[in-house]
Coordinates of N, CA and C in Angstrom, one line a residue:
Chain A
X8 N -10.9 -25.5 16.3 CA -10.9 -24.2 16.9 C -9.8 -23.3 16.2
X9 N -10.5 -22.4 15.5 CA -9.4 -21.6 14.4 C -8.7 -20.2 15.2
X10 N -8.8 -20.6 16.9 CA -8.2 -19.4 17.4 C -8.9 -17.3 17.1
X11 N -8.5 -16.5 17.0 CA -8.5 -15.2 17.3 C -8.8 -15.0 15.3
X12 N -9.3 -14.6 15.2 CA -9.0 -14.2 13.5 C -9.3 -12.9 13.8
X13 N -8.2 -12.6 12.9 CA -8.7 -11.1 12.7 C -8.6 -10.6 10.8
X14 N -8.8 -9.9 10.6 CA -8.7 -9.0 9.3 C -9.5 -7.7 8.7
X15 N -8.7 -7.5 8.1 CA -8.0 -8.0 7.1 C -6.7 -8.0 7.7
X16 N -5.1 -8.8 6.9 CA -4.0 -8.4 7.7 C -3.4 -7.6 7.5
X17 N -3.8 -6.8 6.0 CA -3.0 -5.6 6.1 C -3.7 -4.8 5.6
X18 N -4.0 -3.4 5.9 CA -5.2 -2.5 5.2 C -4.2 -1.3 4.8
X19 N -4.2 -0.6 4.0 CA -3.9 0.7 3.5 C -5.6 1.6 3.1
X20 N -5.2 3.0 3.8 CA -6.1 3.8 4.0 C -5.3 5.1 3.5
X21 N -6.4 5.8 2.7 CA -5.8 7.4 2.4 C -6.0 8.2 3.4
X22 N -5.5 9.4 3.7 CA -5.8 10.1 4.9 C -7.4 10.4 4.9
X23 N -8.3 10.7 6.0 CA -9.6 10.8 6.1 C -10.4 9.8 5.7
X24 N -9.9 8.5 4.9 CA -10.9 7.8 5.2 C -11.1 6.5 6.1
X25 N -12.0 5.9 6.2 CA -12.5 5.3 7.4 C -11.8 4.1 7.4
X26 N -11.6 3.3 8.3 CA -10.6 1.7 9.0 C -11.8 0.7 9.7
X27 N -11.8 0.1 9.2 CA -12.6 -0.8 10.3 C -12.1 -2.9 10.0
X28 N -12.0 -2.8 11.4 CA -10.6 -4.0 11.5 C -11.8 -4.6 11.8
X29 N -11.6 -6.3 12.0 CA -12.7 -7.0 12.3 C -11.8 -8.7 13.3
X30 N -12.8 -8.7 14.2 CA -12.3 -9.6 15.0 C -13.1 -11.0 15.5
X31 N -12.7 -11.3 15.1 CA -13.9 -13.1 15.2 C -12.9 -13.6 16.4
X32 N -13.5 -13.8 17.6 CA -13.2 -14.2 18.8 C -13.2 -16.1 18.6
X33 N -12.0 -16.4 19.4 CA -12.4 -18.1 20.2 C -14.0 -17.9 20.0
X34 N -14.2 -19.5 19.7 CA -15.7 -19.8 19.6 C -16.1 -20.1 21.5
X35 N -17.0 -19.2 21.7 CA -17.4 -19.2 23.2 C -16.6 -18.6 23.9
X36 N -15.8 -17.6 23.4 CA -14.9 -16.9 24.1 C -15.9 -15.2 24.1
X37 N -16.6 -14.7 25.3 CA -17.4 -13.9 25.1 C -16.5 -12.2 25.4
X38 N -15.3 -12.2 26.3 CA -14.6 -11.3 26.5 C -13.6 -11.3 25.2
X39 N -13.6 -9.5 24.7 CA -12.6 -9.0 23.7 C -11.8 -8.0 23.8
X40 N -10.6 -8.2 23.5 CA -9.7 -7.0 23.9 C -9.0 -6.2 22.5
X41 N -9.1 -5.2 22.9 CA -8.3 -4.5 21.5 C -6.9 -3.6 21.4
X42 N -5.8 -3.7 21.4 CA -4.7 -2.9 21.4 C -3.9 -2.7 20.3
X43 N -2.8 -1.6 20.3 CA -2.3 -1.2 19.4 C -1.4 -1.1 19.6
X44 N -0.2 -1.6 18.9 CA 0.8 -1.5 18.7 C 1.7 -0.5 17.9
X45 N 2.2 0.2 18.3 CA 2.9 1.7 17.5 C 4.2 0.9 17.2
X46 N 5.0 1.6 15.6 CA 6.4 1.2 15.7 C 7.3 1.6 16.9
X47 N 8.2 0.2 17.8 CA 8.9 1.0 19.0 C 8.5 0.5 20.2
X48 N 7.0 0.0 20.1 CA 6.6 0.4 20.9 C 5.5 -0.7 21.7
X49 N 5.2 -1.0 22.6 CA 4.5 -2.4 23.1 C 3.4 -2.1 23.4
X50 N 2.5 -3.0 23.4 CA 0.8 -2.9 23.0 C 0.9 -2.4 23.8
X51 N -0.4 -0.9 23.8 CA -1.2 -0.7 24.9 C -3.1 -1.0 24.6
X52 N -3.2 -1.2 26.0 CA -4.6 -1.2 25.7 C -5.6 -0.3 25.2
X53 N -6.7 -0.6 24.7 CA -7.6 0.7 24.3 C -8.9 0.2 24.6
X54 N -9.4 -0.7 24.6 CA -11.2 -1.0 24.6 C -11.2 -2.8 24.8
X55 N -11.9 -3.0 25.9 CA -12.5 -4.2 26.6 C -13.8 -4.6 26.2
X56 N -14.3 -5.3 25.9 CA -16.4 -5.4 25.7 C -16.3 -6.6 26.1
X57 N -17.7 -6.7 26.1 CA -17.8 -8.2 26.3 C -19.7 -8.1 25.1
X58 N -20.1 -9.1 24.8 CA -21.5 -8.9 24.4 C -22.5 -7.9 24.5
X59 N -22.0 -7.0 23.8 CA -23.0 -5.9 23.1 C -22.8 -4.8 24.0
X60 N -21.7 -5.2 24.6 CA -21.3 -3.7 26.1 C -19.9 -3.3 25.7
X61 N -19.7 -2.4 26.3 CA -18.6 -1.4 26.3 C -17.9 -1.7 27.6
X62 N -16.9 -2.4 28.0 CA -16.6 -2.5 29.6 C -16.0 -1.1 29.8
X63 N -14.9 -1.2 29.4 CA -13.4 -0.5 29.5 C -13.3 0.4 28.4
X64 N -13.2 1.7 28.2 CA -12.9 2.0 26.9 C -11.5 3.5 27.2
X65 N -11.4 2.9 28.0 CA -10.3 4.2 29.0 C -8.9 4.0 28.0
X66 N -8.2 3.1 27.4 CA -7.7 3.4 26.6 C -7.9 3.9 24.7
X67 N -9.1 4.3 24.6 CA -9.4 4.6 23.4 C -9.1 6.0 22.7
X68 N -8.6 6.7 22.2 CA -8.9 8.2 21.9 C -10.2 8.6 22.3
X69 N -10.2 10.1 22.1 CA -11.5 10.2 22.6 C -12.6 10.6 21.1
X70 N -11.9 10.9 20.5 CA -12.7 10.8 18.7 C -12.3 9.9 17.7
X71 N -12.5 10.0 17.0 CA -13.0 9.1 15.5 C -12.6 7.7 15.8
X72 N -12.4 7.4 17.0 CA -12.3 5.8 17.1 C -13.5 5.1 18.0
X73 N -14.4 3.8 17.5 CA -15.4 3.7 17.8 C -15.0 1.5 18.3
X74 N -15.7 1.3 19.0 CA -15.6 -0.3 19.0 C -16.9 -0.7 19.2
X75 N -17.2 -2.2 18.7 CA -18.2 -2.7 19.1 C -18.7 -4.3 19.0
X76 N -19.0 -5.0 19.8 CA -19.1 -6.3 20.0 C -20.3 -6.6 19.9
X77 N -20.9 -7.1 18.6 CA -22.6 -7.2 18.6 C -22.9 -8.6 19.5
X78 N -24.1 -8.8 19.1 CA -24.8 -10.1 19.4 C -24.6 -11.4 18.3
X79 N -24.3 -10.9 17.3 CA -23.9 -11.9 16.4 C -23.0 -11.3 15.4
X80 N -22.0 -11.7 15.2 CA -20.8 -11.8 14.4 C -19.5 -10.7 15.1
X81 N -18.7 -10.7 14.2 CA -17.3 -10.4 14.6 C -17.1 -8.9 15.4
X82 N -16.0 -8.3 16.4 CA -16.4 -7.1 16.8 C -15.5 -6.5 15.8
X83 N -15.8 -4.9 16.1 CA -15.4 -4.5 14.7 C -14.9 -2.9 16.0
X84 N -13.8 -2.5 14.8 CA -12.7 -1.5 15.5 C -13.0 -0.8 14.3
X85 N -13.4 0.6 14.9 CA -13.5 1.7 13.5 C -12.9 2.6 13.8
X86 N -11.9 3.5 12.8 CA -11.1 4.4 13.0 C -12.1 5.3 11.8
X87 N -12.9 6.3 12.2 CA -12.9 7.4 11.4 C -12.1 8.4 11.1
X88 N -11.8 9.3 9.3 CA -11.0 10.2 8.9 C -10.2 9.1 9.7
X89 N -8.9 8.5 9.1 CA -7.2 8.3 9.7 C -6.9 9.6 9.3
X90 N -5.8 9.0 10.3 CA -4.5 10.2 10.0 C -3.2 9.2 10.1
X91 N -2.0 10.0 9.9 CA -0.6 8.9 9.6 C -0.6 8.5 11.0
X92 N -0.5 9.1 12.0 CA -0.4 8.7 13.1 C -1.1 7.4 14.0
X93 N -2.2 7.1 12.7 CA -3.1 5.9 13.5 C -2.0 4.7 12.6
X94 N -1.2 5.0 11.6 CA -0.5 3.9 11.5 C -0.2 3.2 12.8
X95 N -0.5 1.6 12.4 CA 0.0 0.8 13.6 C -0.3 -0.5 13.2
X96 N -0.2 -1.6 14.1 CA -0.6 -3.0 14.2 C -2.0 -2.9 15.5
X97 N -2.6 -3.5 15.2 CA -3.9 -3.6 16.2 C -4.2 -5.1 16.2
X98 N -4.6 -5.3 17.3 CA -4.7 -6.7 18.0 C -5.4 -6.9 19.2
X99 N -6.1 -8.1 18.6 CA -7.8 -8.3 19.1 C -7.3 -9.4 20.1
X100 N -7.7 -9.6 21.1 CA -7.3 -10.6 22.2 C -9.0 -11.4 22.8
X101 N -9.1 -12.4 22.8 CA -9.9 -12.8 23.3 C -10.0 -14.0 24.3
X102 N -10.9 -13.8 25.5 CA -11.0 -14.8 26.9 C -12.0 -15.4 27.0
X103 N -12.2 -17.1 27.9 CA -13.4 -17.0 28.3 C -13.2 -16.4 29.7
X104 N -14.1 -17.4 30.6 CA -13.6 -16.7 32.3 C -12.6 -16.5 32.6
X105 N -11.5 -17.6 32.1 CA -9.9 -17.4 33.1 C -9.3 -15.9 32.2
X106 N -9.2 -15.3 33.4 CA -8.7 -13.7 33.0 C -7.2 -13.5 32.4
X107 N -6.8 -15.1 33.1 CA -5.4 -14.6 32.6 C -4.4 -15.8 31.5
X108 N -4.8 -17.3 32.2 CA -4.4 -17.8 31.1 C -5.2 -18.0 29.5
X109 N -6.3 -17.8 29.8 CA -7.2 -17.9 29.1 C -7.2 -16.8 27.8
X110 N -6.3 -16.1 27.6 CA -6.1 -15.0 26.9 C -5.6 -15.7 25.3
X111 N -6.0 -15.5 24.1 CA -5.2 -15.5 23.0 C -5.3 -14.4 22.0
X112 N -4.8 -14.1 21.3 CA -3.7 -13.2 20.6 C -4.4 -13.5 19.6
X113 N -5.0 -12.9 18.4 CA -4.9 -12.7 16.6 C -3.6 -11.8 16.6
X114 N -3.6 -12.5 14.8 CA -1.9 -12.0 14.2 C -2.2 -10.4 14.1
X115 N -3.3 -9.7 14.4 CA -2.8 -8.5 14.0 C -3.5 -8.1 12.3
X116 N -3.8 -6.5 12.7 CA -3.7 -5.8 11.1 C -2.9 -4.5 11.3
X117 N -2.7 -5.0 10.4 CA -1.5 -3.6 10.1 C -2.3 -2.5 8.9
X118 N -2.5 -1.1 9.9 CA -2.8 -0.5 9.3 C -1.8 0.7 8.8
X119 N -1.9 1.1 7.3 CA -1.1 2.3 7.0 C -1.9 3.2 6.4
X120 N -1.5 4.9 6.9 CA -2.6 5.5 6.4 C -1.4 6.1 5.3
X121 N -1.7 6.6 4.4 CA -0.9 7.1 3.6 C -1.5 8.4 3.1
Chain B
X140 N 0.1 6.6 37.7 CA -0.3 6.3 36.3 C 0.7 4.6 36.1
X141 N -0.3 3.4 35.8 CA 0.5 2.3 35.9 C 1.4 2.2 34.9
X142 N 2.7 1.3 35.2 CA 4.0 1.7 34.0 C 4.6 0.2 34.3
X143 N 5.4 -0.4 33.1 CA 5.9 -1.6 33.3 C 6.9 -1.1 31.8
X144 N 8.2 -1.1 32.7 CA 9.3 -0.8 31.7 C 10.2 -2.2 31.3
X145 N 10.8 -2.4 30.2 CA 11.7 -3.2 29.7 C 13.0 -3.0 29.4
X146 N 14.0 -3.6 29.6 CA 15.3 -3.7 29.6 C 16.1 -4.7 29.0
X147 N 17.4 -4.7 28.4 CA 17.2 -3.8 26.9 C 15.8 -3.8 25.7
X148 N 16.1 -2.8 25.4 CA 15.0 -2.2 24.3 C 15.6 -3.3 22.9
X149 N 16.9 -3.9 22.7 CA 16.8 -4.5 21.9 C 18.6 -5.2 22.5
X150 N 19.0 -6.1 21.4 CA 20.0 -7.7 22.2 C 20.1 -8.2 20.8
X151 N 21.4 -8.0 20.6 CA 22.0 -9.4 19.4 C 22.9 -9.6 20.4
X152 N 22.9 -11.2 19.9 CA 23.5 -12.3 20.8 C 24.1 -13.4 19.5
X153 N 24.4 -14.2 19.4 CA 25.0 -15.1 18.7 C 24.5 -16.2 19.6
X154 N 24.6 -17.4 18.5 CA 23.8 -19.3 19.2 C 24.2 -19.7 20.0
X155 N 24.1 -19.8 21.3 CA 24.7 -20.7 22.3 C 25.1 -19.7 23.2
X156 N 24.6 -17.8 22.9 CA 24.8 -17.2 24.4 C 23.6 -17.6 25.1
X157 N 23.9 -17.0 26.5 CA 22.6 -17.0 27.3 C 22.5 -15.2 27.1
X158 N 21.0 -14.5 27.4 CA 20.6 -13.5 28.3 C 19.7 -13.5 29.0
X159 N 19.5 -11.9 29.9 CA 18.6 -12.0 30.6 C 18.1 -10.9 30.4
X160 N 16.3 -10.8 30.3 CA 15.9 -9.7 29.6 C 15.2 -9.3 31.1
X161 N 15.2 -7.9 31.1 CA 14.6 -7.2 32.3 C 13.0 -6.6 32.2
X162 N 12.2 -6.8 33.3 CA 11.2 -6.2 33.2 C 11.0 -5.1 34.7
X163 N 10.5 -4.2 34.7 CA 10.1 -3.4 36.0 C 9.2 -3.1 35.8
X164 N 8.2 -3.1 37.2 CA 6.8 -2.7 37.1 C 6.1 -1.0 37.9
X165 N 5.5 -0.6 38.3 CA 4.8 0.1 39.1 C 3.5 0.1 38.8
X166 N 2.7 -1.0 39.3 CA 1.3 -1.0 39.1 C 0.5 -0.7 41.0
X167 N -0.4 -0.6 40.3 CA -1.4 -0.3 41.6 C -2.3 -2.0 41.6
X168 N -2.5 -2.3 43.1 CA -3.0 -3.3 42.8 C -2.6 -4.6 42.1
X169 N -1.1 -5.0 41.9 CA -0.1 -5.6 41.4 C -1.2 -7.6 41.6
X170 N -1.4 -8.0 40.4 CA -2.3 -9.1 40.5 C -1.3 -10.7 39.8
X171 N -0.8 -9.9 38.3 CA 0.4 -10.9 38.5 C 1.2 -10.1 37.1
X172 N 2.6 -11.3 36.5 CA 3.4 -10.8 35.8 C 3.4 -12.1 34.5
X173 N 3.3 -11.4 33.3 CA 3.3 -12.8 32.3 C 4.1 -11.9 31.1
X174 N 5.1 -13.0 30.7 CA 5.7 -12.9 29.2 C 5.3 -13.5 28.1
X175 N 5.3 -12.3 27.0 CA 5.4 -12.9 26.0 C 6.2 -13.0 24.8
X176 N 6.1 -13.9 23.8 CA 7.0 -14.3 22.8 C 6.6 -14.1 21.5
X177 N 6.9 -12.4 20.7 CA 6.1 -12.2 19.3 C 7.1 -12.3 18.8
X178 N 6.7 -12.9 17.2 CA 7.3 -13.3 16.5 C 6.5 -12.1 15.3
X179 N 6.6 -12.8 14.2 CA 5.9 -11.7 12.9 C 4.4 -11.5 13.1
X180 N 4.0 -12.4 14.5 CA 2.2 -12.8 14.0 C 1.9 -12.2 15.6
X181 N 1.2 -12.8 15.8 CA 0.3 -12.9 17.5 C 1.3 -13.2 18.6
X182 N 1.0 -12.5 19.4 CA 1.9 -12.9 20.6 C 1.5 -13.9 21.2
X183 N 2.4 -14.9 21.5 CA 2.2 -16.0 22.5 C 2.3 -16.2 24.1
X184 N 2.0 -16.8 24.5 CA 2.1 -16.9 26.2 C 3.1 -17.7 26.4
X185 N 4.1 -17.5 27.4 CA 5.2 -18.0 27.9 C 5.3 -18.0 29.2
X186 N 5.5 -16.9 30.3 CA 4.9 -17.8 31.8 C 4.1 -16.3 31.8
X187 N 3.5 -17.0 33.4 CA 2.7 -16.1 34.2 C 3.4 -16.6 35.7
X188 N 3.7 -15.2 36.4 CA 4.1 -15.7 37.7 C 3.4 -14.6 38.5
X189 N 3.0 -15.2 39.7 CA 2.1 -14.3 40.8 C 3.5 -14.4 42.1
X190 N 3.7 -15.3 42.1 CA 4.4 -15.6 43.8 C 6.4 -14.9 43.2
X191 N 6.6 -14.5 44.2 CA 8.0 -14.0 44.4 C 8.9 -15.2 44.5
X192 N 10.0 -15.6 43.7 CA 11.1 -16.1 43.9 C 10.5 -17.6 43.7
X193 N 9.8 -17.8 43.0 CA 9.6 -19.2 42.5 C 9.8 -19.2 40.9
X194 N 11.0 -19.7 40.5 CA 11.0 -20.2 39.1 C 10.4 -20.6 38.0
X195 N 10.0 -20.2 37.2 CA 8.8 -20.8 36.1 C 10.1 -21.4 35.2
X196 N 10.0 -22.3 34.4 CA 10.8 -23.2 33.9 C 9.9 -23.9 32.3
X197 N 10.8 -23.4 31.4 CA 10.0 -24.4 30.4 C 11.2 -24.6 29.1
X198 N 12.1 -25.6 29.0 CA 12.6 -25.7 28.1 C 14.9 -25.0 28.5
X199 N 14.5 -24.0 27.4 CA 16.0 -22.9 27.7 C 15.4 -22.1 28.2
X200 N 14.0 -21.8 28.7 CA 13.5 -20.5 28.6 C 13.0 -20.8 30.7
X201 N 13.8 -19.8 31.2 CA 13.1 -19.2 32.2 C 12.9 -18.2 33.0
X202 N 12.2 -17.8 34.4 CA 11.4 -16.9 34.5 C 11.2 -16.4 35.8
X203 N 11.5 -15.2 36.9 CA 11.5 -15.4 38.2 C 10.9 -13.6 38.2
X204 N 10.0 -13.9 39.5 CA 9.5 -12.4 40.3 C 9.6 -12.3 41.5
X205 N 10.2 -10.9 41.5 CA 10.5 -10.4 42.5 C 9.6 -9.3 43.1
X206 N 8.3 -9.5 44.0 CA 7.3 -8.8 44.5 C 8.0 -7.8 45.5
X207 N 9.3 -7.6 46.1 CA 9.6 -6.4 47.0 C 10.6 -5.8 46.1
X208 N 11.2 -5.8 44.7 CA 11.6 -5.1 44.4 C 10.7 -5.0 43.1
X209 N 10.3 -5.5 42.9 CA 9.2 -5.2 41.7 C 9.3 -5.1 40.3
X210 N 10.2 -6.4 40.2 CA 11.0 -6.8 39.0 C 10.4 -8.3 38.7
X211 N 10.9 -8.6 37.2 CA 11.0 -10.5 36.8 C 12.4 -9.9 35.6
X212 N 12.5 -11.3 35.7 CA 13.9 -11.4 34.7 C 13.3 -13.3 33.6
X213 N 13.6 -12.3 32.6 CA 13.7 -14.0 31.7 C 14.8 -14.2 31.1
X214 N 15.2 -15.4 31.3 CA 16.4 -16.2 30.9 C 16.2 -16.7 29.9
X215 N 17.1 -16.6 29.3 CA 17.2 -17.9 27.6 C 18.5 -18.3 27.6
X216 N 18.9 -19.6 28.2 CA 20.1 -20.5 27.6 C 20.3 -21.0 26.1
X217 N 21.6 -21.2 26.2 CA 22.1 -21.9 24.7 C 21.0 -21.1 23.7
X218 N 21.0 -20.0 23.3 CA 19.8 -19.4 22.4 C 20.0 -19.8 20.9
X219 N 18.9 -19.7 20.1 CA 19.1 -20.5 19.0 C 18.5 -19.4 18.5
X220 N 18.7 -19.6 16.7 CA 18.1 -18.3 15.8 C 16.9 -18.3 16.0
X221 N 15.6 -19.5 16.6 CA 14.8 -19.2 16.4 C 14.5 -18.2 17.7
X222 N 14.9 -18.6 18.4 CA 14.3 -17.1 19.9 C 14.7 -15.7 18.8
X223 N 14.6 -15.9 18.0 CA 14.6 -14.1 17.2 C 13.0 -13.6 17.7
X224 N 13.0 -12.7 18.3 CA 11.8 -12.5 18.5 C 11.7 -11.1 19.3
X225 N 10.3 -10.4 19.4 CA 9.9 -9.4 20.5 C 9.5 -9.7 22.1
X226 N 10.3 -10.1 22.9 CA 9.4 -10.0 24.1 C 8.9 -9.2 24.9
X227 N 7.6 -9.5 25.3 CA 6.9 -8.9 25.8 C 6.4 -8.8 27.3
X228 N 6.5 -8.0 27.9 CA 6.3 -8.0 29.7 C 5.0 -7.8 30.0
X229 N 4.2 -8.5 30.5 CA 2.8 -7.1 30.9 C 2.4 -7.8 32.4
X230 N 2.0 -6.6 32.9 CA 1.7 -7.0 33.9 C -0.4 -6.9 33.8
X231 N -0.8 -7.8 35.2 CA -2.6 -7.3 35.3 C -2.5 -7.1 36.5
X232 N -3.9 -6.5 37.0 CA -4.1 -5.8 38.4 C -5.4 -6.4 39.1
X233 N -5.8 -6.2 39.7 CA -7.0 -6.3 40.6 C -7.7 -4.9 40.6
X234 N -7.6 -4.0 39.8 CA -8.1 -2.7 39.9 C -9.0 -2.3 38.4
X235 N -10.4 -2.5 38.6 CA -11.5 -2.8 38.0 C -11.7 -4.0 37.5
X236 N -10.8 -5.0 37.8 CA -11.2 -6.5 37.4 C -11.2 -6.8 36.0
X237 N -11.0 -6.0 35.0 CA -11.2 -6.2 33.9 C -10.5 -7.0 33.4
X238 N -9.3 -7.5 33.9 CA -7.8 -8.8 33.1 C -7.4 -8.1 31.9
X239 N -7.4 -6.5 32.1 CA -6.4 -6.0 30.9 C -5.0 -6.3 31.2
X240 N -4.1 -6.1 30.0 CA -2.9 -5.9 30.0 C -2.0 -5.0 29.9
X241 N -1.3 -4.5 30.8 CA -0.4 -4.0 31.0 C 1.1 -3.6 30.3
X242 N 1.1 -3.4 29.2 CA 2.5 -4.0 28.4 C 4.1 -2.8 28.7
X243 N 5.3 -3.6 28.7 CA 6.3 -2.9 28.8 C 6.4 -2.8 26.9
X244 N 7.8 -1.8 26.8 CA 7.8 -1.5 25.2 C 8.6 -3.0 24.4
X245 N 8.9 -4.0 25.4 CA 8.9 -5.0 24.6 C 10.5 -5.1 24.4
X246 N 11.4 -6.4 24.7 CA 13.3 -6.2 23.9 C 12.9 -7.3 22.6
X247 N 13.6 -6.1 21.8 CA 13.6 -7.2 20.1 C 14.7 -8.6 20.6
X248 N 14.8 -9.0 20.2 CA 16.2 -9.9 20.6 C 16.6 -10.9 19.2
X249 N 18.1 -10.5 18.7 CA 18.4 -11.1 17.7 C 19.0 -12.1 17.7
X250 N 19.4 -13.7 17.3 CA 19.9 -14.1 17.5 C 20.8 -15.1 16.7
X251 N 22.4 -14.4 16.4 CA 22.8 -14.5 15.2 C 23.2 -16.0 15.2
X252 N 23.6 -16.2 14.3 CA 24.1 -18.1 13.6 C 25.8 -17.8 14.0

């Protein structure tokens, strides 16, 4: 069990163009979490799914950031146009049922827009 | 608006102090309280406590909540350079069920040789 993968781990993006982080869940782990980490500053949440749904997306911006958890393969976090301020660490969390111990962590991608 | 603050924001210590890192919460729907331990990579799980005034215990590292004042404190004895790390507070709720996290801004904590 190779845990949370995420990648790439580190992305550099020029301003305006597109981010898209990618998250391979625990195997049979169908709940995904996505947060971001600012310098300073401790995760907050942004987008919950589970299989091909959108639970929660109450912490997301309300533009150029999109998420989505298909039916087959990894979910994928898209930042359209960056800007410097989407610099961050982002981190994909994934459950089966137990809501709370059942949680693990990927290392993270660090994005910099430059 | 739910908020879970952290106390100190950062801590150099030297090998063999103890501290105690502070968390405070104000959630709606308060479901329970768990720390975590980041290092350069993924954060790890370290306790989870729901009940007030029962100790979570693992190692140097422990962990207590207080449901009427609406606090936990974690302890680290004899600290060693490897507790160099970010810890992390978050609390979850019972308010849309979802088992999000809640996070405080996290104390860096150094811990010199």
């Amino acid at each position: 069990n190779a845990g949370v993968m995420q990648n790439p781990r580190h992305l550099v993006r020029r301003r305006g163009q597109e981010a898209r982080l990618r998250c391979s869940p625990v195997k049979g782990h169908s709940h995904v979490y996505w947060y971001r980490q600012l310098p300073e500053e401790g995760l907050k949440f942004m987008v919950y799914l589970q299989k091909e749904n959108i639970i929660d997306e109450s912490g997301m911006p309300k533009e150029r950031f999109s998420a989505e958890f298909p039916k087959e393969g990894p979910s994928i976090l898209r930042i359209q146009q960056v800007v410097r301020g989407d610099s961050a660490a982002y981190f994909c969390a994934s459950r089966g049922l137990d809501r709370v111990y059942g949680y693990t962590f990927g290392s993270g991608t660090r994005l910099t827009v430059v | 608006e739910d908020k879970v603050v952290q106390s100190p924001l950062s801590l150099v210590v030297h090998e063999g102090d103890t501290v105690t890192l502070n968390c405070s919460y104000e959630v709606t729907n308060f479901r329970s309280l768990l720390w975590y331990k980041q290092e350069k990579k993924a954060p790890t799980f370290l306790f989870m406590l729901t009940s007030s005034g029962i100790e979570k215990k693992s190692g140097r590292l422990s962990s207590i909540l207080d449901k009427k004042e609406l606090f936990s404190i974690l302890n680290i004895t004899a600290t060693q350079t490897g507790d160099s790390a970010i810890y992390l507070c978050a609390t979850t709720t019972y308010s849309g069920n979802t088992g999000k996290l809640i996070f405080g801004q996290g104390t860096t904590l150094q811990v010199k040789p």
